[in-house]
């Protein structure tokens, strides 16, 4: 009993909900963000398949605010495909990043797991989960955070932390600090032992006690009520910051890539990162061709088996082509995501763009952008069923679904 | 009698409003756009209205209990402006030989449909079309017709030289025999069908009395509201609000609350369950169902979408459109901001911009 060979692991992936994260619009207008395709697979697929590498994985839970029916099909398909139970749990109201985990603790503890992984769905990284688990066992704390060294500029957008260089203990943590604290940032991937539920429960209880006190003290009663519900527990401010430096939390540093997929432009960047990772881990998924019977392929490219690409087209680098798309003769695609059922006609050029489901790109037309991933118009986005007519140029623009462009546009948002 | 309303597609010009509801259900003067037309049709004895759409009908089929039968005819591929009539043929032809109405869903007018029926019966032709006079005819399709009888000689699409100032108002009354001329394929009623009927000298045009507006885009929607309320002032002024805090033509739903010290109007529509707090200034704007405008704020020439909130001391102007459930914080300045549904606006929009 209790040998590491029998210890089960449960993974929880936070997927968010429709009213949060309007930053991913217009791509999230018609599909939940976690299901948006990155490198040929829904965004949430990447952390899910990383979890599959964890030894003794018993269950994966997706936790979020979307309607159950939005995830029903995906969850049953992925459970079948990966042969691991995946279940979607809907939060009825916001509980905060740690509160959500706590809210479902009974379900999570059903398999009596020895360890629980918590991942954020919109994190793009190599997910070194087995290595993290190994390190965590060595440290003996209640939790281990995945961390990465970030640039001083980017560091301030995420949680900054300080770790002991010898013991890897988490010494200090601040969420989105204004001044520079450290260049180590929190990746949003964690492994915990079940004691974490006690820590979260304590925060809830403390808050309840303080709330009761507030009712009694008349001075406090005069203060404006910025009351946080007692069961709303944030991982960063309420757990990580207070527990830092108490030999409870540790860090594991990844030397690979790490990004957050917050904006549509970033989904193109992260698609590229995953495609180059496939080159190392599963090169059979990538396309190749030399222009004889199959199109010329440069760099890392994913082409769905049902897509049809003409041999005179030249594809890549960083291109992902989804199911049933048709790429015509003489087409040049660079740095783009082409979604299902798109038709690209002869001699068109698409670069630094995302082309939505069922759209059509006319002959000699050009869909382009500068390729700056985190600005509003840095990557051109065409929504579902957008029609770009022959010879039209679409530059640095966002086009909402069901529009037809018969004149060229630049730097515009077209509703 | 039957009527067909060409609802068409996604109403993209009225986004972001049409991202939350299909265009026919977007409110105009406190009721769904399409209800204005349906009520006019019902009033002259039409017993069935067919909605020609090209998307899933579920959201529209909530319109029951109107005392008139509503059915949907859904095209699976684009059929243009005449093709949908062929698609709905079985519903339009009931064997009685009576003519049927065809209306464009984006149009508002006084709908003098009884006069139109009398005009159609008098000339004995095959098709009648309502025309309206405009200042800039070259933006539209112009009809050249005989002044006395209204017999249409020809259509000229977007004429470069002046040929006339009467354009197609999008209201037709057609004999069932017109359907024999329309094939079930993408067809334009203005470019293919009407010119044929005009050549056979069987097409007649009646000049639409009163106002006309295509309210398919925000600027025209706001102008349209002014025209509509003007007309309401002439016909049923009791429906308009009055009081010391009202200027010009203002329509207020009976469930809306208005605080003290407000100045409302001209040309304002305030919808069901809206709350307008004290000291608010509203002019040339629409406040849709459930919206909340907080005190001391000022809204002009804009559209506030369903259940949105305008914060205290906020100023919203210059063709701003707030989609459904937008929260515009206190003291914010919104100049021509087009804001999608469910957004929170915490910083000023200094010049016209789209916020997704």
XYZ file of C-alpha atoms in Angstrom:
771
model
C 0.000 0.000 0.000
C 1.326 3.404 -0.911
C 4.187 2.340 -3.188
C 4.853 4.858 -5.918
C 3.904 2.248 -8.526
C 0.298 2.248 -7.328
C -0.111 5.945 -6.609
C -2.705 7.467 -8.889
C -2.587 10.941 -10.390
C -5.482 13.179 -11.391
C -5.092 16.173 -13.697
C -7.366 19.244 -13.667
C -7.299 21.638 -16.622
C -8.963 25.051 -16.147
C -10.677 26.043 -19.400
C -12.400 29.313 -18.484
C -15.736 30.449 -19.899
C -17.448 32.539 -22.538
C -17.724 35.913 -20.847
C -14.169 35.929 -19.622
C -11.413 36.398 -22.150
C -13.046 38.524 -24.816
C -9.439 39.087 -25.899
C -9.630 36.009 -28.080
C -12.411 37.482 -30.225
C -13.282 37.206 -33.067
C -12.014 33.616 -33.060
C -13.998 32.889 -29.888
C -17.294 34.326 -31.184
C -18.361 31.014 -32.673
C -16.249 28.435 -30.830
C -15.094 28.127 -27.213
C -11.450 29.226 -27.027
C -10.207 25.891 -25.616
C -11.478 24.160 -28.762
C -9.779 26.508 -31.224
C -7.277 24.512 -33.355
C -3.575 25.041 -32.652
C -1.135 22.978 -34.772
C -4.054 20.943 -36.080
C -5.598 20.051 -32.702
C -7.980 21.864 -30.310
C -6.025 24.082 -27.892
C -6.973 21.945 -24.884
C -5.716 18.819 -26.655
C -2.096 19.785 -26.071
C -2.193 19.807 -22.254
C -4.456 16.736 -22.334
C -2.015 14.678 -24.385
C 0.831 15.894 -22.190
C -1.083 14.532 -19.179
C -1.200 11.147 -20.892
C 2.557 10.890 -20.304
C 2.098 11.003 -16.521
C 2.520 7.503 -15.054
C -0.646 6.147 -13.377
C -2.906 8.901 -14.669
C -6.409 7.977 -13.505
C -8.575 10.844 -14.720
C -8.516 14.237 -16.427
C -11.062 16.887 -15.455
C -11.749 19.985 -17.528
C -13.208 22.711 -15.303
C -14.919 25.793 -16.705
C -18.036 27.939 -17.219
C -19.041 26.865 -20.705
C -22.308 25.017 -21.204
C -21.830 21.258 -20.883
C -23.040 20.653 -24.407
C -20.170 22.699 -25.870
C -17.682 20.146 -24.566
C -19.777 16.966 -24.664
C -18.713 15.811 -28.132
C -15.057 16.672 -27.678
C -14.768 15.033 -24.278
C -16.215 11.713 -25.393
C -14.097 11.702 -28.566
C -10.855 12.443 -26.746
C -11.587 9.882 -24.002
C -11.966 7.249 -26.695
C -8.960 8.353 -28.674
C -6.485 8.616 -25.805
C -8.023 5.810 -23.729
C -8.088 7.921 -20.597
C -11.265 9.208 -18.902
C -11.759 12.922 -19.578
C -14.706 14.703 -17.986
C -15.969 18.284 -18.215
C -17.143 19.883 -14.957
C -19.114 23.092 -15.108
C -18.683 25.694 -12.349
C -21.999 27.259 -11.456
C -20.382 30.480 -10.313
C -16.835 31.896 -10.163
C -14.779 30.383 -7.358
C -11.391 31.764 -8.350
C -8.472 29.750 -9.684
C -7.998 27.746 -6.453
C -11.634 27.831 -5.384
C -12.638 25.940 -8.512
C -10.260 23.108 -7.627
C -11.614 23.089 -4.069
C -15.229 23.113 -5.229
C -14.743 19.779 -6.993
C -12.426 18.223 -4.383
C -14.709 15.296 -3.607
C -14.817 14.239 -7.232
C -11.083 14.750 -7.637
C -10.332 12.687 -4.534
C -12.616 9.815 -5.598
C -9.663 7.906 -7.051
C -7.595 8.697 -3.918
C -4.868 10.252 -6.014
C -1.509 10.894 -4.397
C -0.925 13.904 -6.629
C -3.066 16.414 -8.495
C -1.880 18.412 -11.503
C -3.472 21.790 -12.171
C -2.970 23.260 -15.624
C -4.291 26.310 -17.438
C -5.696 25.476 -20.844
C -4.234 28.488 -22.627
C -0.640 27.779 -21.636
C 1.611 26.737 -24.515
C 4.693 24.839 -23.403
C 6.391 21.434 -23.481
C 4.535 20.325 -20.314
C 7.365 18.330 -18.653
C 4.816 16.771 -16.297
C 6.513 13.438 -15.421
C 9.740 15.317 -14.651
C 7.818 17.820 -12.502
C 6.203 14.992 -10.554
C 9.564 13.347 -9.964
C 11.059 16.611 -8.705
C 8.004 17.283 -6.524
C 8.341 13.885 -4.840
C 11.939 14.766 -4.071
C 11.093 18.144 -2.539
C 8.367 16.783 -0.218
C 6.253 19.935 -0.193
C 2.550 20.348 -0.844
C 3.018 21.881 -4.279
C 5.488 22.511 -7.092
C 5.153 25.275 -9.697
C 6.503 25.147 -13.213
C 8.603 28.262 -13.730
C 10.577 29.758 -16.561
C 13.112 32.517 -16.901
C 11.426 35.379 -18.690
C 12.615 38.595 -20.242
C 12.448 41.569 -17.843
C 9.775 43.137 -20.061
C 7.456 40.144 -20.190
C 8.045 39.123 -16.592
C 5.861 41.886 -15.170
C 2.766 40.594 -16.962
C 2.759 37.348 -15.032
C 3.386 36.227 -11.504
C 7.009 36.903 -10.600
C 8.721 34.709 -8.077
C 11.989 34.103 -6.302
C 13.259 30.582 -5.805
C 16.134 29.271 -3.722
C 18.839 28.289 -6.215
C 19.876 25.245 -4.182
C 16.676 23.823 -2.698
C 14.329 25.232 -5.400
C 11.985 26.313 -2.644
C 9.542 29.089 -3.543
C 10.698 31.979 -1.374
C 8.605 34.866 -2.645
C 5.690 35.357 -5.035
C 3.937 38.467 -6.403
C 1.164 38.643 -8.972
C 1.787 41.176 -11.787
C 4.122 43.470 -9.862
C 4.667 47.064 -10.971
C 8.378 47.122 -10.217
C 10.872 44.452 -11.195
C 11.008 41.660 -8.649
C 12.582 38.775 -10.487
C 12.915 37.313 -13.955
C 11.451 33.947 -12.971
C 7.807 33.734 -13.896
C 4.981 31.392 -13.024
C 3.979 29.213 -15.989
C 0.509 28.295 -14.746
C 1.248 24.570 -14.390
C 1.263 23.043 -10.903
C 1.397 19.700 -9.120
C -0.050 19.390 -5.614
C -0.537 16.782 -2.946
C -4.058 16.507 -1.492
C -2.979 18.752 1.428
C -3.586 21.667 -0.930
C -7.282 21.286 -0.231
C -6.644 21.990 3.450
C -4.706 25.119 2.546
C -7.557 26.346 0.317
C -10.143 25.407 2.942
C -8.236 27.435 5.537
C -8.391 30.542 3.341
C -12.161 30.122 3.004
C -12.573 29.723 6.751
C -10.342 32.707 7.558
C -12.383 34.806 5.198
C -15.605 33.702 6.804
C -14.245 34.591 10.256
C -13.118 38.004 9.069
C -16.513 38.591 7.517
C -18.190 37.795 10.804
C -15.840 40.195 12.570
C -16.717 42.884 10.046
C -20.328 42.649 10.987
C -19.506 43.189 14.645
C -17.036 46.096 14.472
C -18.857 49.372 13.829
C -15.745 51.036 12.405
C -15.365 48.275 9.880
C -19.044 48.602 9.097
C -18.341 52.102 7.753
C -15.752 50.809 5.279
C -16.854 50.290 1.688
C -17.609 46.647 1.187
C -15.172 45.236 -1.326
C -16.289 41.920 -0.087
C -14.957 38.804 -1.771
C -17.264 35.806 -1.364
C -15.869 33.384 1.187
C -15.560 30.572 -1.314
C -13.679 32.659 -3.885
C -10.033 31.680 -3.524
C -7.364 32.884 -5.907
C -4.328 30.659 -6.314
C -1.776 33.475 -6.651
C -2.771 35.948 -3.963
C -4.392 33.571 -1.484
C -2.232 30.444 -1.664
C 1.105 31.021 -3.414
C 2.011 34.371 -1.878
C 1.212 33.469 1.751
C 2.770 30.003 1.595
C 6.004 31.164 -0.058
C 9.063 30.811 2.187
C 7.419 28.239 4.473
C 9.016 25.130 2.971
C 5.657 24.114 1.456
C 6.031 25.189 -2.164
C 8.805 24.451 -4.624
C 9.691 25.232 -8.207
C 10.688 23.251 -11.265
C 12.287 25.206 -14.053
C 11.644 24.473 -17.704
C 14.268 25.386 -20.264
C 11.875 24.921 -23.198
C 9.431 27.391 -24.701
C 6.482 28.945 -22.843
C 3.746 31.312 -23.984
C 0.178 32.178 -23.058
C -2.465 32.083 -25.762
C -4.469 35.175 -24.898
C -4.966 36.848 -28.280
C -5.707 35.464 -31.753
C -2.223 36.475 -32.920
C -0.644 34.364 -30.197
C -2.513 31.291 -31.416
C -0.524 31.564 -34.646
C 2.756 31.892 -32.736
C 1.935 28.959 -30.463
C 0.823 26.848 -33.387
C 4.350 27.348 -34.739
C 5.904 26.413 -31.404
C 3.938 23.158 -31.216
C 4.703 22.345 -34.867
C 8.424 22.695 -34.187
C 7.968 20.519 -31.111
C 6.334 17.843 -33.303
C 9.535 17.894 -35.373
C 11.296 16.466 -32.313
C 8.616 14.321 -30.668
C 6.363 13.115 -33.496
C 7.779 14.033 -36.911
C 5.322 11.684 -38.600
C 2.580 14.244 -37.930
C 4.304 16.853 -40.085
C 3.980 17.154 -43.830
C 6.761 16.938 -46.349
C 6.862 17.349 -50.093
C 9.113 18.430 -52.919
C 6.711 19.677 -55.544
C 6.691 16.556 -57.703
C 3.513 14.703 -56.732
C 2.998 16.629 -53.503
C 3.291 20.362 -52.863
C 6.633 21.839 -51.780
C 6.781 21.981 -47.994
C 9.193 24.273 -46.172
C 9.733 24.082 -42.417
C 7.145 22.733 -39.999
C 3.775 22.217 -41.604
C 0.695 20.254 -40.574
C -1.765 19.142 -43.253
C -4.887 17.196 -42.251
C -5.165 13.925 -44.218
C -8.465 15.012 -45.789
C -7.141 18.361 -47.042
C -6.297 18.653 -50.751
C -3.213 20.650 -51.665
C -2.195 21.119 -55.305
C 1.362 19.998 -56.161
C 2.275 23.422 -57.537
C 1.498 25.133 -54.202
C 4.309 26.007 -51.793
C 3.470 25.656 -48.089
C 5.383 26.810 -45.018
C 7.015 27.559 -42.745
C 4.585 27.432 -39.801
C 1.410 26.473 -41.638
C -1.443 24.394 -40.308
C -4.152 23.203 -42.709
C -7.309 21.663 -41.238
C -9.799 19.068 -42.498
C -11.286 19.274 -46.013
C -9.479 22.487 -46.889
C -8.623 22.868 -50.578
C -5.465 24.683 -51.637
C -5.332 25.391 -55.359
C -2.521 25.577 -57.899
C 0.241 28.121 -57.406
C -0.845 29.106 -53.902
C 1.772 30.334 -51.411
C 1.032 29.904 -47.691
C 3.421 31.165 -45.004
C 2.856 31.482 -41.265
C -0.877 30.868 -41.221
C -3.672 28.706 -39.876
C -6.171 27.496 -42.479
C -9.301 26.099 -40.837
C -11.766 23.423 -41.988
C -13.428 23.593 -45.424
C -11.534 26.694 -46.543
C -11.036 27.043 -50.283
C -7.947 28.886 -51.506
C -7.963 29.502 -55.230
C -5.154 29.719 -57.764
C -2.093 31.844 -57.128
C -3.366 33.389 -53.894
C -0.934 34.296 -51.124
C -1.693 34.013 -47.411
C 0.850 35.099 -44.805
C 0.575 35.953 -41.092
C -3.129 35.201 -41.048
C -5.817 32.955 -39.673
C -8.493 31.965 -42.189
C -11.776 30.881 -40.607
C -13.953 27.866 -41.339
C -15.559 27.675 -44.798
C -13.968 30.911 -45.987
C -12.883 31.335 -49.569
C -9.839 33.142 -50.867
C -10.020 34.280 -54.503
C -7.499 33.961 -57.314
C -4.416 36.213 -57.051
C -5.760 37.658 -53.802
C -3.406 38.371 -50.938
C -4.219 38.016 -47.225
C -1.376 39.373 -45.122
C -0.161 41.147 -41.984
C 3.107 42.081 -40.325
C 3.107 39.076 -38.029
C 3.375 40.919 -34.704
C 1.618 38.438 -32.459
C 0.460 40.523 -29.558
C -0.973 43.610 -31.261
C -4.603 43.971 -32.286
C -4.013 43.936 -36.057
C -0.622 42.210 -36.141
C -2.120 39.038 -37.623
C -4.992 39.194 -40.127
C -8.025 37.255 -38.948
C -10.852 36.151 -41.236
C -13.913 34.796 -39.407
C -16.155 31.931 -40.590
C -17.470 32.014 -44.153
C -15.591 35.143 -45.230
C -15.213 35.513 -48.958
C -12.203 37.383 -50.347
C -12.801 38.030 -54.023
C -10.231 37.690 -56.821
C -7.239 40.021 -56.695
C -8.325 41.672 -53.418
C -5.631 42.497 -50.837
C -6.508 42.200 -47.131
C -3.799 43.708 -44.933
C -3.585 43.856 -41.138
C -7.330 43.547 -40.689
C -9.939 41.618 -38.802
C -13.050 40.504 -40.689
C -16.032 39.133 -38.806
C -17.937 36.056 -40.085
C -20.091 36.018 -43.239
C -18.600 39.087 -44.917
C -17.583 39.393 -48.545
C -14.626 41.590 -49.431
C -14.700 42.856 -52.980
C -12.327 45.780 -52.422
C -8.936 45.777 -50.751
C -8.738 46.790 -47.100
C -5.926 47.734 -44.759
C -5.774 48.278 -40.975
C -9.486 47.809 -40.568
C -11.909 45.906 -38.408
C -14.881 44.875 -40.485
C -17.920 43.888 -38.455
C -53.889 37.090 -48.456
C -50.259 36.077 -48.079
C -47.059 38.044 -47.661
C -43.382 37.210 -47.967
C -40.743 39.187 -46.085
C -37.216 38.963 -47.505
C -35.226 38.718 -44.293
C -32.048 37.479 -45.954
C -28.886 36.927 -44.089
C -26.784 37.849 -41.183
C -27.450 41.568 -40.954
C -23.751 42.256 -40.722
C -24.205 46.003 -41.201
C -26.105 46.158 -37.914
C -23.382 44.461 -35.939
C -22.712 44.301 -33.084
C -26.472 44.297 -32.409
C -27.007 41.397 -34.810
C -24.359 39.328 -33.052
C -26.876 38.925 -30.223
C -30.182 38.662 -32.105
C -31.148 38.006 -35.728
C -31.879 41.266 -37.525
C -35.688 40.927 -37.609
C -35.688 40.802 -33.817
C -33.481 43.882 -33.324
C -35.739 46.504 -31.743
C -36.722 49.660 -33.557
C -38.942 52.201 -31.794
C -39.390 49.726 -28.960
C -40.512 46.717 -30.922
C -38.724 44.077 -33.052
C -38.071 45.500 -36.517
C -40.121 42.885 -38.226
C -43.118 43.410 -35.980
C -43.754 46.820 -37.579
C -44.260 45.090 -40.918
C -46.166 42.127 -39.549
C -48.622 44.419 -37.753
C -49.208 46.463 -40.904
C -49.870 43.271 -42.874
C -52.179 41.869 -40.246
C -54.157 45.119 -40.176
C -55.203 44.750 -43.805
C -56.167 41.109 -43.560
C -53.052 39.160 -44.479
C -53.432 35.784 -42.774
C -49.960 34.306 -43.325
C -46.503 35.852 -43.386
C -43.630 33.806 -44.790
C -40.151 34.819 -43.663
C -37.516 34.102 -46.322
C -34.298 33.500 -44.420
C -30.932 31.917 -45.007
C -30.106 30.716 -41.530
C -31.645 28.488 -38.855
C -35.197 29.588 -38.018
C -35.297 28.694 -34.314
C -34.791 32.203 -32.968
C -37.530 33.612 -35.189
C -40.113 30.982 -34.415
C -40.512 32.481 -30.934
C -42.912 34.905 -32.580
C -46.194 33.153 -31.912
C -49.435 34.557 -30.515
C -49.405 37.439 -32.937
C -52.833 36.536 -34.295
C -51.300 35.779 -37.688
C -49.578 32.684 -39.020
C -45.792 32.992 -39.326
C -43.809 30.426 -41.300
C -40.185 30.312 -42.400
C -38.767 29.480 -45.797
C -35.100 28.703 -45.430
C -32.779 28.835 -48.423
C -29.812 26.502 -48.286
C -27.885 28.363 -50.965
C -28.117 32.085 -51.765
C -31.100 32.717 -54.045
C -30.828 36.474 -54.478
C -33.887 38.716 -54.225
C -36.295 36.718 -56.410
C -35.247 33.129 -55.914
C -36.746 32.979 -52.397
C -40.173 33.633 -53.945
C -39.821 30.530 -56.088
C -38.705 28.588 -53.022
C -41.823 29.648 -51.109
C -44.142 29.114 -54.076
C -46.283 26.459 -52.447
C -46.961 28.684 -49.490
C -47.733 31.781 -51.585
C -50.133 30.227 -54.059
C -53.324 29.236 -52.286
C -55.506 28.880 -55.369
C -57.525 31.992 -54.663
C -55.744 33.938 -57.407
C -55.155 36.815 -54.996
C -51.953 38.821 -55.275
C -49.367 38.542 -52.484
C -47.114 41.119 -50.832
C -43.329 41.022 -50.862
C -41.500 43.264 -48.399
C -37.837 43.929 -47.690
C -37.202 43.482 -44.011
C -34.871 46.474 -43.581
C -37.448 49.003 -44.690
C -39.667 51.134 -42.498
C -42.446 53.328 -43.785
C -46.078 54.107 -43.051
C -47.184 51.014 -44.975
C -50.283 52.396 -46.758
C -51.134 48.879 -47.869
C -54.880 49.402 -48.433
C -54.156 52.187 -50.909
C -51.610 49.926 -52.549
C -54.168 47.125 -53.009
C -56.636 49.604 -54.542
C -53.907 50.911 -56.886
C -53.024 47.343 -57.962
C -56.630 46.378 -58.638
C -57.225 49.575 -60.614
C -54.392 49.260 -63.152
C -54.987 45.573 -63.886
C -51.303 44.853 -64.478
C -49.334 41.922 -63.149
C -47.141 43.594 -60.549
C -47.113 46.760 -58.455
C -44.093 48.290 -56.817
C -43.889 51.171 -54.326
C -41.350 53.837 -55.086
C -40.054 56.674 -52.974
C -38.469 59.965 -53.871
C -34.844 60.440 -52.782
C -32.278 63.219 -52.993
C -29.449 61.092 -54.319
C -31.004 58.646 -56.772
C -27.696 57.543 -58.258
C -26.968 55.481 -55.154
C -29.938 53.225 -55.919
C -31.982 51.567 -58.668
C -34.131 54.262 -60.316
C -37.513 53.640 -61.937
C -38.550 55.642 -64.943
C -42.320 55.714 -65.161
C -45.302 57.418 -66.780
C -46.427 60.172 -64.381
C -50.158 59.747 -64.926
C -50.618 55.991 -64.752
C -47.492 54.917 -62.945
C -46.677 52.446 -65.691
C -43.000 51.583 -65.411
C -40.979 52.122 -68.564
C -37.602 50.945 -67.354
C -35.201 50.374 -64.514
C -31.802 52.020 -64.382
C -29.379 50.706 -61.785
C -27.246 53.474 -60.163
C -27.592 55.921 -63.105
C -24.644 58.222 -63.759
C -26.833 60.829 -65.460
C -30.151 61.943 -63.957
C -33.088 59.885 -65.230
C -35.487 60.324 -62.346
C -35.625 60.479 -58.575
C -37.948 57.608 -57.737
C -36.325 54.495 -56.367
C -37.500 51.039 -55.461
C -38.920 51.210 -51.915
C -38.859 47.452 -51.475
C -42.629 46.898 -51.187
C -44.306 44.867 -53.921
C -47.726 43.410 -54.677
C -47.532 40.578 -57.198
C -50.026 38.388 -59.007
C -49.342 34.646 -58.686
C -48.506 34.584 -62.410
C -45.227 36.378 -61.573
C -44.067 33.187 -59.886
C -44.196 31.411 -63.251
C -41.381 33.696 -64.385
C -39.040 32.984 -61.477
C -36.839 29.914 -61.528
C -35.465 28.351 -58.380
C -31.944 29.700 -58.800
C -30.097 32.860 -57.698
C -32.186 35.573 -59.342
C -32.443 39.326 -58.891
C -35.946 40.734 -58.856
C -34.706 44.199 -59.837
C -32.378 43.109 -62.611
C -34.206 40.157 -64.145
C -37.848 39.854 -63.172
C -39.147 43.426 -62.985
C -37.488 44.560 -66.245
C -39.218 41.625 -67.999
C -42.592 42.602 -66.581
C -41.943 46.273 -67.400
C -41.239 45.369 -71.014
C -44.544 43.570 -71.173
C -46.011 46.833 -69.858
C -47.494 45.084 -66.868
C -45.486 46.730 -64.059
C -46.890 49.797 -62.291
C -45.342 51.978 -59.604
C -47.080 53.923 -56.824
C -45.314 56.726 -55.067
C -45.121 55.903 -51.378
C -46.748 58.611 -49.311
C -45.000 59.498 -46.082
C -41.547 58.525 -44.921
C -39.259 55.707 -46.040
C -35.951 54.511 -44.697
C -33.669 51.523 -45.045
C -32.616 51.022 -41.448
C -30.114 48.234 -42.105
C -27.215 50.289 -40.826
C -26.759 52.369 -37.668
C -26.659 55.859 -39.207
C -29.865 55.234 -41.128
C -31.432 53.545 -38.129
C -31.082 56.780 -36.161
C -32.429 58.906 -39.020
C -35.229 56.379 -39.437
C -36.245 56.770 -35.817
C -36.628 60.516 -36.325
C -38.833 59.964 -39.393
C -40.895 57.329 -37.612
C -41.483 59.478 -34.541
C -42.392 62.473 -36.766
C -45.013 60.318 -38.388
C -46.258 59.110 -35.009
C -46.630 62.775 -33.960
C -48.967 63.322 -36.891
C -51.008 60.139 -36.609
C -51.181 59.082 -32.955
C -49.492 61.755 -30.855
C -50.900 60.186 -27.679
C -48.306 57.445 -27.971
C -45.492 59.950 -27.542
C -44.275 61.073 -24.149
C -44.850 64.522 -22.829
C -43.855 66.519 -19.799
C -41.433 69.231 -18.743
C -38.513 66.878 -19.186
C -39.426 65.953 -22.778
C -38.232 67.802 -25.876
C -39.559 66.961 -29.333
C -40.663 63.423 -30.203
C -39.897 60.813 -27.578
C -41.260 57.300 -27.206
C -41.093 55.741 -23.752
C -42.264 52.232 -22.914
C -44.727 52.224 -20.019
C -42.464 49.959 -17.943
C -39.460 52.290 -18.183
C -38.482 54.486 -15.247
C -37.203 58.010 -15.678
C -35.640 59.921 -12.803
C -35.878 63.611 -11.905
C -34.137 66.440 -13.642
C -33.669 64.583 -16.936
C -33.900 66.149 -20.354
C -35.030 63.614 -22.951
C -35.299 64.230 -26.674
C -35.643 64.934 -29.465
C -35.978 61.646 -31.334
C -35.439 59.194 -28.483
C -36.880 55.719 -27.909
C -36.654 54.147 -24.470
C -37.535 50.459 -24.317
C -39.131 48.034 -21.883
C -37.791 47.890 -18.299
C -35.177 50.574 -18.957
C -33.985 52.652 -16.017
C -32.974 56.246 -16.685
C -31.631 57.769 -13.478
C -31.822 61.447 -12.495
C -30.095 64.198 -14.360
C -29.645 62.248 -17.585
C -29.586 63.915 -21.005
C -30.678 61.779 -23.962
C -30.995 62.985 -27.552
C -31.345 61.217 -30.920
C -30.748 57.832 -29.390
C -32.271 54.443 -28.748
C -32.097 52.796 -25.356
C -32.996 49.130 -25.749
C -34.844 46.801 -23.419
C -33.408 46.435 -19.927
C -30.686 49.052 -20.322
C -29.648 51.230 -17.392
C -28.444 54.794 -17.840
C -26.946 56.125 -14.616
C -27.254 59.611 -13.279
C -25.802 62.772 -14.779
C -24.733 60.981 -17.965
C -25.302 62.183 -21.495
C -26.096 60.070 -24.569
C -26.575 61.438 -28.090
C -26.790 60.003 -31.618
C -26.088 56.525 -30.342
C -27.634 53.142 -29.699
C -27.488 51.556 -26.234
C -28.015 47.807 -26.558
C -30.140 45.459 -24.463
C -29.258 45.250 -20.767
C -26.251 47.558 -21.122
C -25.213 50.059 -18.491
C -24.021 53.629 -19.034
C -22.102 54.831 -15.964
C -22.534 58.041 -13.986
C -21.249 61.166 -15.769
C -20.423 59.083 -18.834
C -20.782 60.728 -22.212
C -21.734 58.600 -25.214
C -22.003 60.256 -28.612
C -21.247 60.316 -32.329
C -22.748 57.017 -33.551
C -21.594 54.905 -30.631
C -23.205 51.487 -30.478
C -23.129 49.414 -27.326
C -23.994 45.776 -27.957
C -25.936 43.577 -25.545
C -24.876 43.637 -21.917
C -22.050 46.174 -22.233
C -20.927 47.876 -19.046
C -19.611 51.389 -19.669
C -17.990 52.565 -16.440
C -18.556 55.872 -14.639
C -17.106 59.029 -16.170
C -16.104 57.318 -19.420
C -16.124 59.248 -22.711
C -17.259 57.148 -25.668
C -16.887 58.881 -29.023
C -18.120 56.674 -31.830
C -17.221 53.536 -29.941
C -18.702 50.350 -31.390
C -18.563 47.862 -28.546
C -19.317 44.163 -28.863
C -21.601 42.309 -26.435
C -20.502 41.459 -22.873
C -17.622 43.933 -22.818
C -16.644 46.206 -19.965
C -15.362 49.636 -20.960
C -13.063 51.008 -18.312
C -11.152 53.557 -20.353
C -12.166 56.363 -22.703
C -12.723 55.779 -26.385
C -11.448 59.114 -27.665
C -12.108 58.554 -31.339
C -14.295 56.180 -33.342
C -13.096 52.652 -32.789
C -14.362 49.098 -32.639
C -13.910 47.337 -29.320
C -14.129 43.561 -29.436
